Coordinates of C-alpha atoms in Angstrom, one line a residue:
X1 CA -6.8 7.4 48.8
X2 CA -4.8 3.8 48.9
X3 CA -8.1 2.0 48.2
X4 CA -8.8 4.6 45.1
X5 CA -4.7 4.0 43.9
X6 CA -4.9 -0.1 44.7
X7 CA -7.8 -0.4 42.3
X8 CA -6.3 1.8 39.7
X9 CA -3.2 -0.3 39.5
X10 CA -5.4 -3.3 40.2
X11 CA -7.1 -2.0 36.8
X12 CA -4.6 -1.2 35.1
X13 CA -3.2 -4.6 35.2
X14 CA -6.5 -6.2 34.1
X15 CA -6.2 -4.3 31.2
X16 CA -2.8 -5.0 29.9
X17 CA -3.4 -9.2 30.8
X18 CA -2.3 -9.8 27.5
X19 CA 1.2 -8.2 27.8
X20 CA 3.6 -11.3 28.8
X21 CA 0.5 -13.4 28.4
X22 CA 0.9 -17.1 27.3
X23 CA -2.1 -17.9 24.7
X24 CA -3.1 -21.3 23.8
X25 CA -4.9 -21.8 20.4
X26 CA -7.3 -24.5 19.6
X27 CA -8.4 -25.7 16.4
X28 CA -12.2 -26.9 17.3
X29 CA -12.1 -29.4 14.5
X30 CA -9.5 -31.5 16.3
X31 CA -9.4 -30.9 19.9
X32 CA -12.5 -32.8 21.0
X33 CA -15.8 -34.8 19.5
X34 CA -18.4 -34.5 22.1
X35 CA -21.6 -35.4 19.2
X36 CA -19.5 -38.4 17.7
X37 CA -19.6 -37.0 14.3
X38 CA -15.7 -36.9 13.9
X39 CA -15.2 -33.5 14.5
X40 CA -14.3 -31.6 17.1
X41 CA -16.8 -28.9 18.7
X42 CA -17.4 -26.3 21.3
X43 CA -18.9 -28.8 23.9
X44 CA -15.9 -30.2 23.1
X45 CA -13.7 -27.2 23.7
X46 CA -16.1 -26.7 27.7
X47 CA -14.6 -30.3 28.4
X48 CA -11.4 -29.8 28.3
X49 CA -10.8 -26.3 29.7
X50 CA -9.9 -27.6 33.1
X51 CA -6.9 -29.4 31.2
X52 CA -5.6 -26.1 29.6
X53 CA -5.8 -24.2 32.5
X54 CA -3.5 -26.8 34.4
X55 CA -1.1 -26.6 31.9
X56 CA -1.1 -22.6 33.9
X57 CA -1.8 -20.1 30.7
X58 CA -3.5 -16.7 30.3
X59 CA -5.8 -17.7 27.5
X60 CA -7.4 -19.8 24.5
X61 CA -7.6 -18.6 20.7
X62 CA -10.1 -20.1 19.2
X63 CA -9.5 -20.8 15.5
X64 CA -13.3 -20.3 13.2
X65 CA -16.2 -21.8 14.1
X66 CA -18.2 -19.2 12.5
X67 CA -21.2 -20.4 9.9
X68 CA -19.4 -21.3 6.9
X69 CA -19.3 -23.9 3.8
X70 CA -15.8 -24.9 4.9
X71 CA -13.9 -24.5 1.2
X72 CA -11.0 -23.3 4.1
X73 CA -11.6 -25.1 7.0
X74 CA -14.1 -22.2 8.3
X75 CA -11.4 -19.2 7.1
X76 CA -14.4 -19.0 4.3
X77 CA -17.0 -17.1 6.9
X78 CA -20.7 -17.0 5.5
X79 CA -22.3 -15.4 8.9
X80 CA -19.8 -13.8 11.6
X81 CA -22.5 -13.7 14.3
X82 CA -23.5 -17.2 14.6
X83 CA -21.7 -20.8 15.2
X84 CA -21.9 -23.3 12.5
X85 CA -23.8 -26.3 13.3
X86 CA -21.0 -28.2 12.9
X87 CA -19.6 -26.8 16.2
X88 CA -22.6 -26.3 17.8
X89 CA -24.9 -23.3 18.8
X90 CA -24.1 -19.9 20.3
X91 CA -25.7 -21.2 24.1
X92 CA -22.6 -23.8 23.5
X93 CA -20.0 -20.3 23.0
X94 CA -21.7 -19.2 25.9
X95 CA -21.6 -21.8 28.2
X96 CA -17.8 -22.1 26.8
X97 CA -17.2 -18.7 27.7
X98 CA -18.7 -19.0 31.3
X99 CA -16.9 -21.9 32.2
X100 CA -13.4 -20.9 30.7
X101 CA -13.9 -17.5 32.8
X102 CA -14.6 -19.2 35.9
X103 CA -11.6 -20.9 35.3
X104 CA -9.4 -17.7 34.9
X105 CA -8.8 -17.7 31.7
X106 CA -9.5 -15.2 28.6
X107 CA -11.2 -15.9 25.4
X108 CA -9.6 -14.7 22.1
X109 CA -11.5 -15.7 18.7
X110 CA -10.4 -15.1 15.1
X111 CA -11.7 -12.5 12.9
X112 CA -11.0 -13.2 9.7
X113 CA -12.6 -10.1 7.9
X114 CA -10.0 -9.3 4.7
X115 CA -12.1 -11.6 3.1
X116 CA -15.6 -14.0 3.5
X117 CA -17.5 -16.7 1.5
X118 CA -18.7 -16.4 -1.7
X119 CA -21.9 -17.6 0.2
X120 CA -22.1 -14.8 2.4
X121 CA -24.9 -12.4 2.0
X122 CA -23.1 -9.6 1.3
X123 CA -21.1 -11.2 -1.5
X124 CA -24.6 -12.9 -3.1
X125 CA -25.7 -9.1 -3.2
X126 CA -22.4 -7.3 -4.6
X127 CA -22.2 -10.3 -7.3
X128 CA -25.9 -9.6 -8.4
X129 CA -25.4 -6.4 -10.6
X130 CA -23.3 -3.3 -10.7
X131 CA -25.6 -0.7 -8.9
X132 CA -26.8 -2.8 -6.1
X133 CA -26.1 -1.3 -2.6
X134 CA -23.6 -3.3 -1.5
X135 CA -22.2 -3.6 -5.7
X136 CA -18.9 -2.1 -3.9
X137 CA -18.8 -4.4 -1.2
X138 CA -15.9 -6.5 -2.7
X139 CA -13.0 -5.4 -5.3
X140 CA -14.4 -6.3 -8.9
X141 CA -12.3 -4.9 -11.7
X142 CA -12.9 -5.0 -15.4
X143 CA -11.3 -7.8 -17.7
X144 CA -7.8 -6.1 -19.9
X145 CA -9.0 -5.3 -23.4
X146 CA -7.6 -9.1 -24.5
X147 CA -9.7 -10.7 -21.7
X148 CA -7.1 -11.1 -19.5
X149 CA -6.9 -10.5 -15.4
X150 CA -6.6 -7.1 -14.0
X151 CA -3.0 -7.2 -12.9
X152 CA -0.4 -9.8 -12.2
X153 CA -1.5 -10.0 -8.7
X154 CA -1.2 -13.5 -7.8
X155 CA -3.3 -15.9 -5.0
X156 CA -1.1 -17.1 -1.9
X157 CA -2.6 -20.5 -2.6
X158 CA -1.7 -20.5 -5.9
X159 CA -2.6 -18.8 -9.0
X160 CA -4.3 -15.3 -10.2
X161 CA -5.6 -13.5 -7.5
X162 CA -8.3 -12.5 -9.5
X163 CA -12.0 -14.8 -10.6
X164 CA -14.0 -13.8 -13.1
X165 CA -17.7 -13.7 -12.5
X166 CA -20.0 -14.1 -15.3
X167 CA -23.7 -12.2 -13.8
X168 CA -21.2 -8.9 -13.2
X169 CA -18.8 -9.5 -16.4
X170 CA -15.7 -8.3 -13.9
X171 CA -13.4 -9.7 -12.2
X172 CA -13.1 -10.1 -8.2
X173 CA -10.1 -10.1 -6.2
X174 CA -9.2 -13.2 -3.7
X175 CA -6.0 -13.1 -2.2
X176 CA -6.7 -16.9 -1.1
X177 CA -9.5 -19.0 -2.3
X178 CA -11.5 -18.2 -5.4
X179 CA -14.6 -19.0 -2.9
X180 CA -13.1 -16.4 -0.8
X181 CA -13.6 -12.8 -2.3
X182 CA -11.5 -9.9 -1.0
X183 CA -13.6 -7.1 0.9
X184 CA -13.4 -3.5 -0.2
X185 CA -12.0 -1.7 2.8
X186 CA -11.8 1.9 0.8
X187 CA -15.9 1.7 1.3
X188 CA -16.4 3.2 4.8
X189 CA -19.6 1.0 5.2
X190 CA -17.8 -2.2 4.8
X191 CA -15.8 -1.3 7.6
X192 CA -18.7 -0.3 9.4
X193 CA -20.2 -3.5 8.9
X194 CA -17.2 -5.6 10.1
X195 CA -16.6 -3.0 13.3
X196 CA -20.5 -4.2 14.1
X197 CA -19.4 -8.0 13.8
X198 CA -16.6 -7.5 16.0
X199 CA -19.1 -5.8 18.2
X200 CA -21.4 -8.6 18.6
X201 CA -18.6 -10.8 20.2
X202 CA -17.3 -7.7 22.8
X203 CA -21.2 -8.1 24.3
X204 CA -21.1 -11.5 24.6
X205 CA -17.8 -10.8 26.7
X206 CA -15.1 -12.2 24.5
X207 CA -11.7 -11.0 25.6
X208 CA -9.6 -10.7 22.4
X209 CA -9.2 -11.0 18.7
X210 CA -7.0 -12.8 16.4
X211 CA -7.2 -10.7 13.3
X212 CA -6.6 -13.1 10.5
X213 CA -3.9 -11.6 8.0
X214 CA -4.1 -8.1 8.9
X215 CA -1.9 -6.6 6.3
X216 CA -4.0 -7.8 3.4
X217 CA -7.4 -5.4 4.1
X218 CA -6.6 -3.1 1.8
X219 CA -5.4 -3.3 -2.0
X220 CA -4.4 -0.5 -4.2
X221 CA -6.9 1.6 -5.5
X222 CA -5.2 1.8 -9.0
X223 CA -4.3 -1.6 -9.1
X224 CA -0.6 -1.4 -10.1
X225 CA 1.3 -4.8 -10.8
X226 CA 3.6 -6.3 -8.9
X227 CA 7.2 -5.9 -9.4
X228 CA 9.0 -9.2 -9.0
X229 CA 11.1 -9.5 -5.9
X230 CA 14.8 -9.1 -6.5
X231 CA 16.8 -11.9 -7.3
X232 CA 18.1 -14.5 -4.7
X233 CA 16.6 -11.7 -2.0
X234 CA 14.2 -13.1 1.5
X235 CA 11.7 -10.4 0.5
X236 CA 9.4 -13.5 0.0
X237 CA 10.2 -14.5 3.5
X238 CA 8.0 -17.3 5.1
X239 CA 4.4 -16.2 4.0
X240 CA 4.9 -18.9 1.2
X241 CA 6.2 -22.4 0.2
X242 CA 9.0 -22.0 -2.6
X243 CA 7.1 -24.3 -5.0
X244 CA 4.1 -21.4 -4.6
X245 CA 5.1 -18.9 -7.3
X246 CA 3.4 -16.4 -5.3
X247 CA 7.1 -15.8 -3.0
X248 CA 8.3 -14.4 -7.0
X249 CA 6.8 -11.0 -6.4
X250 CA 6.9 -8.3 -4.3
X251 CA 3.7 -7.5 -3.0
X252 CA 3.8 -3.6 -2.6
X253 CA 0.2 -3.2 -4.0
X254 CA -2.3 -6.0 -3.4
X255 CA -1.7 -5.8 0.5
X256 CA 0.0 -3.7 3.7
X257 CA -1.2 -0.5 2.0
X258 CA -1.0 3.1 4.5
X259 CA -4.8 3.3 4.4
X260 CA -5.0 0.0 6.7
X261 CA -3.4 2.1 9.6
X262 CA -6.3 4.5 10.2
X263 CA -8.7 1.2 10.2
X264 CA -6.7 -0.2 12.7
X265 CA -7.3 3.0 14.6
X266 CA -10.9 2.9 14.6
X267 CA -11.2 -0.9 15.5
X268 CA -8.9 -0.3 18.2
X269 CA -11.0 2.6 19.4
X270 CA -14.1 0.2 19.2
X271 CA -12.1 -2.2 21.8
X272 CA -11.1 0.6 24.3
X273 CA -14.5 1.1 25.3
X274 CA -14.8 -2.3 26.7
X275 CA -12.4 -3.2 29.7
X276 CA -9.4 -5.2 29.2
X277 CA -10.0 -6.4 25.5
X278 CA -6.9 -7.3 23.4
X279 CA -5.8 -7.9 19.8
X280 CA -3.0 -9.6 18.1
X281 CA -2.6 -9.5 14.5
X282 CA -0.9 -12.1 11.8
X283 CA 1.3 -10.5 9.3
X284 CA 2.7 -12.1 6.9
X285 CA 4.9 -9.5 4.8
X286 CA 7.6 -11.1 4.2
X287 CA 11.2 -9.3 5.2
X288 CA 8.8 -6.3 6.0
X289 CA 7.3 -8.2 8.0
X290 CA 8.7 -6.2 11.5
X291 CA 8.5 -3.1 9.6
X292 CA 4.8 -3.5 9.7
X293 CA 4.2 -5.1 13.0
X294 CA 6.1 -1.6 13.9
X295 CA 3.5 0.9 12.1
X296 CA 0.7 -1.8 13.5
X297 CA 1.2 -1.6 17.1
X298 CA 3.0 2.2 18.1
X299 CA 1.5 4.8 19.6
X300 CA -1.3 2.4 21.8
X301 CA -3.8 3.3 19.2
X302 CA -3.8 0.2 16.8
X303 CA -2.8 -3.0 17.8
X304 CA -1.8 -4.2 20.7
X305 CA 0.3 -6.9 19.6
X306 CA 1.1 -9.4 16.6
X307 CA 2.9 -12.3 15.4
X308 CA 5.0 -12.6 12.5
X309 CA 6.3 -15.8 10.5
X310 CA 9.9 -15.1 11.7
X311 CA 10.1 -18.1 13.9
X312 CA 8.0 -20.6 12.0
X313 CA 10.5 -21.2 9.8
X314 CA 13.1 -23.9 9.9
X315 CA 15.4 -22.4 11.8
X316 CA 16.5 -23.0 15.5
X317 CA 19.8 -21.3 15.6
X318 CA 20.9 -18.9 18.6
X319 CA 21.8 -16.4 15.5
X320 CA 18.3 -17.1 14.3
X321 CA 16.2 -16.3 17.3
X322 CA 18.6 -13.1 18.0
X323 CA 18.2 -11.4 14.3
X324 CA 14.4 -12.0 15.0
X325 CA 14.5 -10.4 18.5
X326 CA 17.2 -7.6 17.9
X327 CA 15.4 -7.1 14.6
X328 CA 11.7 -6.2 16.4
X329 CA 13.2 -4.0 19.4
X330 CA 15.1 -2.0 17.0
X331 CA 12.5 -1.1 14.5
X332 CA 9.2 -1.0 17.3
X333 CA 10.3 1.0 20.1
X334 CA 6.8 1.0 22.1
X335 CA 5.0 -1.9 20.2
X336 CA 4.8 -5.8 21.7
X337 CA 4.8 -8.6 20.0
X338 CA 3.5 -12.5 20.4
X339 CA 5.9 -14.6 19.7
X340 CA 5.4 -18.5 18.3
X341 CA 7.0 -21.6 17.1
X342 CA 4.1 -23.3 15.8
X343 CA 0.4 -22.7 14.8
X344 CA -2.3 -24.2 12.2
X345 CA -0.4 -23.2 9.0
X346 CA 3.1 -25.0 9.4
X347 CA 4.6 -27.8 10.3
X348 CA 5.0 -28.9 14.2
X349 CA 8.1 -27.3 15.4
X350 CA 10.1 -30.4 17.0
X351 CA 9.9 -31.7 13.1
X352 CA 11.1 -28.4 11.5
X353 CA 13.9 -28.3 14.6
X354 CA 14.7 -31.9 15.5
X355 CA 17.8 -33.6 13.7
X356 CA 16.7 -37.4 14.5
X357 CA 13.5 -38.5 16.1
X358 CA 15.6 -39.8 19.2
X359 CA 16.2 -36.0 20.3
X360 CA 12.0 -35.1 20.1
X361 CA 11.6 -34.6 23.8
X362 CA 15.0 -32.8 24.4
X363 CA 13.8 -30.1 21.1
X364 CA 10.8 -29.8 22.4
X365 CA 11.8 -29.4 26.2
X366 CA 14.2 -26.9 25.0
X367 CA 12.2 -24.9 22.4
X368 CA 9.1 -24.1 25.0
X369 CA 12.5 -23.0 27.4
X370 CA 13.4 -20.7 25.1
X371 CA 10.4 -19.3 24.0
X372 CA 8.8 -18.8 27.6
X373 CA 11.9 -16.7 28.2
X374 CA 12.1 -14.0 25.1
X375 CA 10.5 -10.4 26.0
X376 CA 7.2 -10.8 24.2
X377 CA 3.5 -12.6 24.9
X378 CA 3.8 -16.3 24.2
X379 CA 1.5 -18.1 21.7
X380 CA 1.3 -22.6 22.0
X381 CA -0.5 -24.0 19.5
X382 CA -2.6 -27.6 21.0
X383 CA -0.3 -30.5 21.1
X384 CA 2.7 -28.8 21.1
X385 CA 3.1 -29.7 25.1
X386 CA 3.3 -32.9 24.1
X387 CA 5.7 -32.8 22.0
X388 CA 3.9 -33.7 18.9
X389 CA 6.0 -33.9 15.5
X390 CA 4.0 -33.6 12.3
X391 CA 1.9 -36.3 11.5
X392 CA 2.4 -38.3 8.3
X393 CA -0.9 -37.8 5.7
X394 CA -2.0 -39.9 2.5
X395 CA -3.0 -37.4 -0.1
X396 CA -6.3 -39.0 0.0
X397 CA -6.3 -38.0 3.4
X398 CA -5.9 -34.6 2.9
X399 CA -8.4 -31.9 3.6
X400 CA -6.6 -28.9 3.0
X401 CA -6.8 -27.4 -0.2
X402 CA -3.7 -25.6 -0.1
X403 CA -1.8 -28.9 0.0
X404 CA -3.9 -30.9 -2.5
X405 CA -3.1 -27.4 -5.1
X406 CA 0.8 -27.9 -4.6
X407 CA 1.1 -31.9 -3.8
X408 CA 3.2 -33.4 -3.7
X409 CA 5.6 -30.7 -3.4
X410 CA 4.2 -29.2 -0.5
X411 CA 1.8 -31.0 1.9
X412 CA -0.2 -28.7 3.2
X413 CA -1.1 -27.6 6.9
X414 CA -3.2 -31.0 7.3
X415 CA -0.3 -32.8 9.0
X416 CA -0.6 -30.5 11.9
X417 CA -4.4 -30.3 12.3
X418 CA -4.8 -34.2 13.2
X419 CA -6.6 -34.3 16.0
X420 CA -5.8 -33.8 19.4
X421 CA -4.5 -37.1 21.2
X422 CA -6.2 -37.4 24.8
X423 CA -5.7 -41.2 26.1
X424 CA -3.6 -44.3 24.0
X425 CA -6.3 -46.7 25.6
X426 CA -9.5 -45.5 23.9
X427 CA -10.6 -45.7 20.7
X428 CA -9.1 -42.6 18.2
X429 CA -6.6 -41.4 21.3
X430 CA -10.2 -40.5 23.0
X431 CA -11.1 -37.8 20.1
X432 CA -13.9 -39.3 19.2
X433 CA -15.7 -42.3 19.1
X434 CA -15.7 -42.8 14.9
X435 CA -13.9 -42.1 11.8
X436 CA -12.0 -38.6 12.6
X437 CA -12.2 -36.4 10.1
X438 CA -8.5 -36.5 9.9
X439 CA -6.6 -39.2 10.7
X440 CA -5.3 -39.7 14.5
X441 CA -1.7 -40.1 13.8
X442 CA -0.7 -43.5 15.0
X443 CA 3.0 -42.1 16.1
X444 CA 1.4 -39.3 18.4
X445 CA -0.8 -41.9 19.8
X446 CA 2.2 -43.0 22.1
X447 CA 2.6 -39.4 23.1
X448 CA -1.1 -38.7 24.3
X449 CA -2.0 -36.7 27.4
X450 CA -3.3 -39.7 29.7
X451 CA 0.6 -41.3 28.8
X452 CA 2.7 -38.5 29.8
X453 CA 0.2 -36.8 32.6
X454 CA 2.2 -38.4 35.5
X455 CA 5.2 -38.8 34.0
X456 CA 7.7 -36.4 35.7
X457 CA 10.2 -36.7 32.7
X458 CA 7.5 -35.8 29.9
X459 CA 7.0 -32.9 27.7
X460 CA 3.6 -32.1 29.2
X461 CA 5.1 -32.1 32.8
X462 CA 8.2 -29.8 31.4
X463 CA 5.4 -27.5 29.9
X464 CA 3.9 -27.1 32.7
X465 CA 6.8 -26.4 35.0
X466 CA 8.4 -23.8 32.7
X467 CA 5.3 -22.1 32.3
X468 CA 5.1 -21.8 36.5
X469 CA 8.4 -20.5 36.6
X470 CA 7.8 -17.9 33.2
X471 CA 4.5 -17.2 35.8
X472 CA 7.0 -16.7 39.3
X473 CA 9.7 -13.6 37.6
X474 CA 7.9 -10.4 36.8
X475 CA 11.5 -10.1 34.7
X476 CA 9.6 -12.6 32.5
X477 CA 6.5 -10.7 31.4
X478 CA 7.4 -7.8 30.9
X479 CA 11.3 -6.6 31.4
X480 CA 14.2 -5.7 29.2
X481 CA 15.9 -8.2 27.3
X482 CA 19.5 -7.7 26.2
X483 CA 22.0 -10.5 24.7
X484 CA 25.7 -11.5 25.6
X485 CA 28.1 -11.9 22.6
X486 CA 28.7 -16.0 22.2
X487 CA 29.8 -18.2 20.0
X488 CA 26.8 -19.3 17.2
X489 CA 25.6 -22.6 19.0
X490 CA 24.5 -20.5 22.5
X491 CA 22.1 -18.0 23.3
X492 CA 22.7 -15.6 25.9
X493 CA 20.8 -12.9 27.8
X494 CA 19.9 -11.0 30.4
X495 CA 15.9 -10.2 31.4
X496 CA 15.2 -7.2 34.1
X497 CA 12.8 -5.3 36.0
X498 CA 13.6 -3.7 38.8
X499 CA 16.2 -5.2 41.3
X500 CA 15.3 -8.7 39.2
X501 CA 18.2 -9.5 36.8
X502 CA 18.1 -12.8 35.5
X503 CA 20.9 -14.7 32.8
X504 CA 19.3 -17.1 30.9
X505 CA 22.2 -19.0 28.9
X506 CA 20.8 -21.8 26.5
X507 CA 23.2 -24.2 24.3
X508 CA 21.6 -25.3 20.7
X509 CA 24.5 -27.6 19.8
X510 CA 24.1 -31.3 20.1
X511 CA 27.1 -31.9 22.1
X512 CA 28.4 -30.1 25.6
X513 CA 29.5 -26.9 26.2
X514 CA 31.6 -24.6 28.2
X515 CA 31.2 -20.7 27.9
X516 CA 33.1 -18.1 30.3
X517 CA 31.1 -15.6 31.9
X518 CA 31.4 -11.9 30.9
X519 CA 33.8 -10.6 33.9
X520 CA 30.8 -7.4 34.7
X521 CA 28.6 -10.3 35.6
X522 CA 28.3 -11.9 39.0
X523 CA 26.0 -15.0 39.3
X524 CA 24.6 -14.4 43.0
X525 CA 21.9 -17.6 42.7
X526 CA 21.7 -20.1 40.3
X527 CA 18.0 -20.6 39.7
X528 CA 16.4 -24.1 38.9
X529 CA 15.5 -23.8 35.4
X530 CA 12.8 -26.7 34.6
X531 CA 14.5 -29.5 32.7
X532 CA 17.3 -27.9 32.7
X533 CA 20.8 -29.3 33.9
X534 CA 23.6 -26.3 33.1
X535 CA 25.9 -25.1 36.4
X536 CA 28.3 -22.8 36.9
X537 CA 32.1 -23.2 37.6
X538 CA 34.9 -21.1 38.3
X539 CA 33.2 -18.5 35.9
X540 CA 31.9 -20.5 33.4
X541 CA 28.6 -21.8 32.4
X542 CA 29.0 -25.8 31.2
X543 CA 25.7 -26.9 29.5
X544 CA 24.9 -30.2 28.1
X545 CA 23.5 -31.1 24.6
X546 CA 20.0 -28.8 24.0
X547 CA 21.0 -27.7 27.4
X548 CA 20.3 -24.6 29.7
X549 CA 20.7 -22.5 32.9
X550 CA 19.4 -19.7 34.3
X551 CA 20.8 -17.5 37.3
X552 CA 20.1 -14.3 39.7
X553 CA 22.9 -12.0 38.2

């Protein structure tokens, strides 16, 4: 009987890994050149696991490496089962996969299915005529008597949303890219197709999906306009620049429609017939955004967690980081969510947060503090551990076509793709041996792994430190989270499970502090919070500038 209950519980926690989990994400262009061609790959990617797992993290989320003409930096898929060359081969996922297991850690991968190529197969047979088999593959609308687009619908990187195509005489839908045609989700064989894809990666043993903008599978069937958002209203929130027209409408019909709940069902259904398989989704809804991460992960039968633009914003403020948190554990009683300061689509955090470039280390030490301490799974993006700020680009540098549409007004998401920065010494910060295909910024070469891996005061070592003691409380992963009333420059709040209580109290300002304990709490140890210098005296916490302390209540 104790052996049968030990593995149950021993099984159970296998399968909810991902719950308090601390996810790194890679972008396999830039991490590592193994094939000196200037861009990174998945040999690459094998190389440096040992690296990521010292930094003491659950898992990597691969961004695309699937086959693909790279219009969108591989967010353009023209095969879902294969690698593109440019990466390597699927032996090369394999072996990856193998040696990031032994290793301990998971393996997430994106799936970007609202949308693929216009070199995909399926979209080369929809496009061919109207009463082909797969002619319903994709959302293809006739032109308005005068010619004109469907609907107002309008492109999140910029313009109609809508392409006309001159074999079919209609119109497709692309929420992004005119290379990138919207799938029809309302046809129950384009779902089943995708489900097989995702299919294909749970044999090979993958652990995980990233589901690439997850609110935008399904458009309305009757393709109604857009109402413009109200005036001087957030509805537009984060999932757009505000030199991107697209932030002047609200978006009730071309995505986050009701039918997208019983897909989510069904591709969660897929995943619970494989052992300890996860999914977090990206939703970008703008102020709805934690209504819909609500609908998205309650009830255990859809997702199992997501991440929201909420805190990739410009904003570091204690008020900030409570609205966000209050906000989701009001509205998603028995969802989870992954929470992030950075990723491949904005700008580093320590640049968006920082005041001067003289208080980098101290944002960054204090950010990853903060973050590894909220109730939620934990998402880094690469570099971030080293404190990395956004890197300056030419606009014949960039890449990204999102940037080059909106230049100079909006720079794109190049500046936070450079590549990865491994030793100071070697040629391209140890990248690669040639031209990269994005410049190696010359102010993060100072910052590289091989300069701060010994250095006790560093980002990297504070990284790793905080993410030991995140690793030491079982408060940490998975226990209740309530705040203290303070003043607006200091966080406060408590994290518990079972007899652990902890306070975590974390000062934002750039001067010191002194804030007087609630009288109902006791401080019985103070705890040594990594990097961290705030004590406790006579019934106060005093704090430092970007300060914090932590205690046994």
């Amino acid at each position: 009987m104790t052996k049968t209950t030990s593995k149950t519980a021993a099984t159970a926690t296998n399968q909810d890994w991902w719950r308090g989990a601390v996810i790194y994400q890679v972008y396999p262009r830039s991490f590592q050149d193994t094939n000196g061609d200037g861009i990174g790959d998945i040999k690459g990617i094998t190389e440096r696991l040992p690296y990521i797992a010292s930094l003491g993290v659950d898992a990597i989320w691969l961004s695309p490496f699937f086959t693909s003409p790279m219009a969108d930096m591989g967010y353009d898929v023209s095969d879902y089962c294969d690698v593109d060359p440019m990466f390597g081969t699927l032996a090369d996922f394999d072996a990856m996969m193998k040696e990031a297991h032994r290793l301990g850690l998971k393996v997430m991968i994106d799936q970007v299915i609202s949308h693929t190529s216009d070199q995909h197969p399926w979209f080369k047979e929809s496009r061919a005529s109207r009463d082909n088999p797969k002619a319903d593959w994709y959302v293809w609308a006739a032109a308005k008597p005068d010619g004109t687009a469907p609907n107002n619908w309008l492109s999140v990187f910029g313009g109609p949303a809508w392409e006309w195509d001159g074999v079919r005489k209609q119109y497709f839908m692309h929420n992004f890219l005119g290379s990138q045609p919207d799938l029809n989700f309302h046809n129950k064989e384009v779902q089943k197709a995708l489900l097989e894809t995702v299919k294909f990666w749970l044999d090979r043993g993958v652990d995980g999906f990233r589901l690439d903008t997850v609110n935008y599978y399904f458009h309305d069937k009757e393709l109604r306009d857009n109402p413009p958002h109200a005036p001087d209203s957030d509805e537009a929130g984060l999932d757009a620049p505000d030199v991107n027209p697209y932030g002047m409408q609200s978006h009730l019909y071309d995505k986050t429609q009701p039918e997208n709940i019983e897909f989510l069902k069904r591709f969660r259904a897929l995943l619970d017939q494989y052992e300890g398989r996860t999914t977090v989704g990206e939703v970008g809804d703008g102020a709805r955004s934690l209504k819909t991460v609500a609908a998205y992960t309650a009830g255990g039968d859809k997702l199992h967690m997501c991440y929201t633009f909420d805190l990739l914003g410009p904003d570091f403020t204690p008020s900030h980081i409570r609205h966000c948190v209050q906000s989701f554990q009001s509205q998603v009683a028995d969802g989870w969510v992954c929470w992030a300061f950075s990723n491949h689509d904005v700008n580093r955090h320590v640049s968006r947060f920082m005041q001067n470039a003289d208080e980098r280390a101290a944002v960054a030490k204090l950010a990853i503090s903060v973050l590894s301490t909220l109730r939620g799974s934990v998402c880094l993006y690469q570099g971030e551990e080293l404190g990395l700020p956004e890197a300056e680009l030419q606009f014949e540098d960039l890449r990204d076509p999102y940037g080059i549409r909106f230049w100079p007004a909006f720079k794109g998401r190049d500046g936070c793709r450079t590549p990865m920065v491994w030793d100071k010494a070697k040629k391209q910060a140890g990248f690669t041996s040639v031209k990269p295909w994005l410049p190696v910024s010359v102010e993060h070469q100072s910052l590289s792994v091989g300069a701060q891996e010994n250095d006790p005061d560093s980002v990297l070592t504070h990284y790793r430190a905080t993410l030991t003691f995140r690793k030491s409380h079982a408060a940490l992963a998975d226990g209740d989270m309530h705040f203290l009333a303070t003043n607006e420059d200091v966080l406060a709040f408590t994290r518990s499970k079972g007899d652990e209580r902890l306070l975590f109290v974390f000062n934002l300002r750039r001067g010191p502090q002194e804030i007087s304990l609630p009288e109902h709490l006791s401080v019985k140890q103070v705890l040594d919070l990594p990097g961290m210098e705030g004590r406790v005296k006579d019934g106060s916490v005093i704090l430092g500038a970007l300060d914090g302390f932590c205690a046994k209540i």
